[in-house]
Amino acid sequence: MKRTSTSTTKTKKGGRRGGRLFTSSDAGGTVSSDSTGLQLTDIIGHLTITRTGHVTAWYVAAPVPWSFRTTSDCNALIASHAQRLAELAGRRLHIRVTHRPYPVARWASALHGSVVDPLPSWGQYLADEQQKVARLPLDDKVVFYGVRIGRITTAGRAVQKVMRSAIDKQISALQSDITDVDRIMAGPGMNAAPAQPVDMDWLMTRSLGLCLPAPVSLRPQPVDVWSESDLHEWTDGIEWTSPSPYAPSITVEGARSGRRVTRHVSVLTLGRMDLPAIPESGWGPWLQRLDQLPFPYEVAATIDLRESTDAGNEILRQLDAVRHQVRHHREHGVEVPLSLARQAGTGQVIEDDIRSGPIGLSTRTRGWYRIAIAAHDEETLRERVKKVKEKYGVHVLVEQPRGQWALAREFIPGEPLASDAYVRRMPVRTLGGSLPAVSASVGDRRGFNLGYTSGTARRPVMWHPWHSQEVRESSGLTPIVGTLGSGKSALGGAIVYHSTQMGASWVLLDPSGPLRRLCSMPELRPYSKAIDLMASEPGTLNPYRIVPDPNPSHYTPEQYRDEDDPRQAAETAYRLEAQRAAGHRRTLATDVLLGMLPPQIGRSAETHLVMLKAAGAADNTVHGSPRAFIRALRNLGGSHQEHATDIADLLDEAAELPQGQLVFPPVDGGDDDYQMRHWRLVVLNMRGLVLPKNDLDREDWSTEERFAMPLLYLAGWYAQRSIYARDLHDRKGLLMDEAHVFQQVSSGRELLRKSGRDSRKHNTRCLLATQDGGDVLDAGLENWIDSVFVGRTTGTEAQRAALRLLRVEPGHGYEQVLEGLSPQAHGAQEHRGDREFVFSDGAGGIERITVPLRHRPELLNALNSTANPRARNPWTTPDLTQQEVQA
């Protein structure tokens, strides 16, 4: 073999059999260009065949959720994974972790196809979002398992070169083993399916071009059979170079997007391990920890799953040697060294595990675990190596061996181990805790980009607010929970902005008014209207007018075609809904007018009695009026006549106040509709509304505070009315801030329940923002909740309520997670606009996510509710002029 000064592997077109890529000299590790090639010769379906005849079946694991599981659930997942591994005893297993770029173009195309009547600025918006997502490190993890099935004979290999049917016959002879392994890999804990041609193509592409950027385009329709001569599809244009046999890295060069790309690649291996208890210690799966790195990585593990008897006999022999050494020290009166004593103690545990451990889980494993990382230059690569070591800390020793070129070859299917060094022996239960397929997955991957996961891994979060109603036929109710400053308004405003661009119509009830700034954004201004209800015409919040009658077009026989008499069923449903609307008006009018009375009077039993009687006597149709309610009080008669008249006088006085005029029309009837259906975005604010503090007794409320509560109830119904005025099938949205106020009276609770109950039927996404999840639970909304966002939450009871909304069992340490959300909200300027939430998507996904707004400064400024009296930051000390210094 010709010696060279560098260790290189090259592929040249023509004149060489496919696959003859690499070889290593046995004298110092140098490599020449006339190398003998890869061990891999054939790929048939999900099977790979090597020159030595070994047949390996490859599988792709489905992502496994881990976040916010209970300790018992996590342990059950580890046990299931270990059980599947134990069923593979006697076989060699390969674990290969790589990544696939997030399909940004495909996502953008699907999102574009899902919108209905978007705004004219949609094209620019979509282009901006596509560029933003493409810049983020949001690759999807792909986990391959390779299981050695068996071996074909040397005679079969010779005949194969002449006739394909010969190898097919030998593969058929292994079919029962393949079927058995397929069953094991598909079981709980693995959830892995046989790799498809596109998966095998990706595995080979990422293995030969180790750590190179992913190709922009792949073969559109990969075949399911590759022979030795077909391997040029992956090897051509790839070059591996090592400066010396003992260099700490190699250089991988290849063609990507028409240009040559070079990466410095270093292969690390896991050495001694002292893993903490998983999950009790707070550690996640030990192989999945790599997902938290801020740069790409690759994993290749080779594991021998040993039969318990073989492994047990070997281990017991080693334990006997330890015992003899301990006995020898004691016989001579010498103190047993601590290291030897520890080995003896550990040996007793292992022996007990082998002899009496759970059936199957006493299997032992022997494995080699490699991690490949890359960078543009050596300096950056050294920093990344350091970060990997820091990620495992004192629990795992991460080594950077020499002979990098041979170690890197282990990432290619079919290649042998570089050496037996750094072998790690562990019980199958410890290996079960590696769980490489654990990933962060939340959202539906169909809607706009809401942000990215920031817990166990960093993955894109896409969410379509109308997917659950239109596809899953679920509710559209979404509580947004968090303490003051947690970012509820920023999140709600971001959702409204993105979905308004998509063509949806929104009505926002924002009492304090910061969201009205959305209407001033250039792209939304022509299609938006901010309405100050406190400055509206008298009677705008007439409780009888804001609860509309049902629309007859929403109750057609076609909707009840499964009934015996569809027409009769439609008429009955319409009549019941009309009766329910009349009841809502009666209850709402009673609650509102009671709220305007002084608390000492409003709480008396006699007051409630006369109010209920007047409500029943008044006109409860959509043409009713609170003034008719007052007339009914004056006409009650009987023993309560005097008290009813006094109540009527108090309400007449209330009607003269500015707040009261919003409720009482100047004359009965009138049209108070703002015709909001013509606007895409309507923000209802109530500037000047003074809400009482939560810890203030009702007797201590001022007149303004007393009137604020009923006005807010009415505003909620008013906002919902605008939703029902639109077409049943149009995509609509309703955001209500200060939702905790509504659950204090029956009409408010009914408003919240109606919002959740009717959200699917009216194709509405209803966002309810409140500081305490207990408000949502107390209102009886739990059965209608679809998705949930929980921001920073403090206080034991509030945290328990928030976890209950997320359907997470309290008491497993997640309370601290809620309290630690958005720690940068009051600090670093570089994180301005970023808010963290725990997001439950309603389809089983739950993750910690970050919602960034920095890429859209105009939106960030519009949603920023932090007080800042001057354009510059008032909390920084400005430079003083000379005159100011002298003064």
mmCIF file of C-alpha atoms in Angstrom, residues 267-272 389 397-401 422:
data_model
loop_
_atom_site.group_PDB
_atom_site.id
_atom_site.type_symbol
_atom_site.label_atom_id
_atom_site.label_comp_id
_atom_site.label_asym_id
_atom_site.label_seq_id
_atom_site.Cartn_x
_atom_site.Cartn_y
_atom_site.Cartn_z
ATOM 1 C CA VAL A 267 -15.829 11.791 17.546
ATOM 2 C CA LEU A 268 -16.256 11.550 21.315
ATOM 3 C CA THR A 269 -16.938 8.396 23.272
ATOM 4 C CA LEU A 270 -18.662 7.886 26.608
ATOM 5 C CA GLY A 271 -16.377 6.555 29.305
ATOM 6 C CA ARG A 272 -17.054 5.775 32.945
ATOM 7 C CA LYS A 389 -18.452 17.411 28.475
ATOM 8 C CA LEU A 397 -16.749 10.871 31.494
ATOM 9 C CA VAL A 398 -16.612 12.048 27.869
ATOM 10 C CA GLU A 399 -13.380 11.117 26.108
ATOM 11 C CA GLN A 400 -11.870 12.314 22.830
ATOM 12 C CA PRO A 401 -9.787 9.313 21.672
ATOM 13 C CA TYR A 422 -14.185 2.363 26.224
#
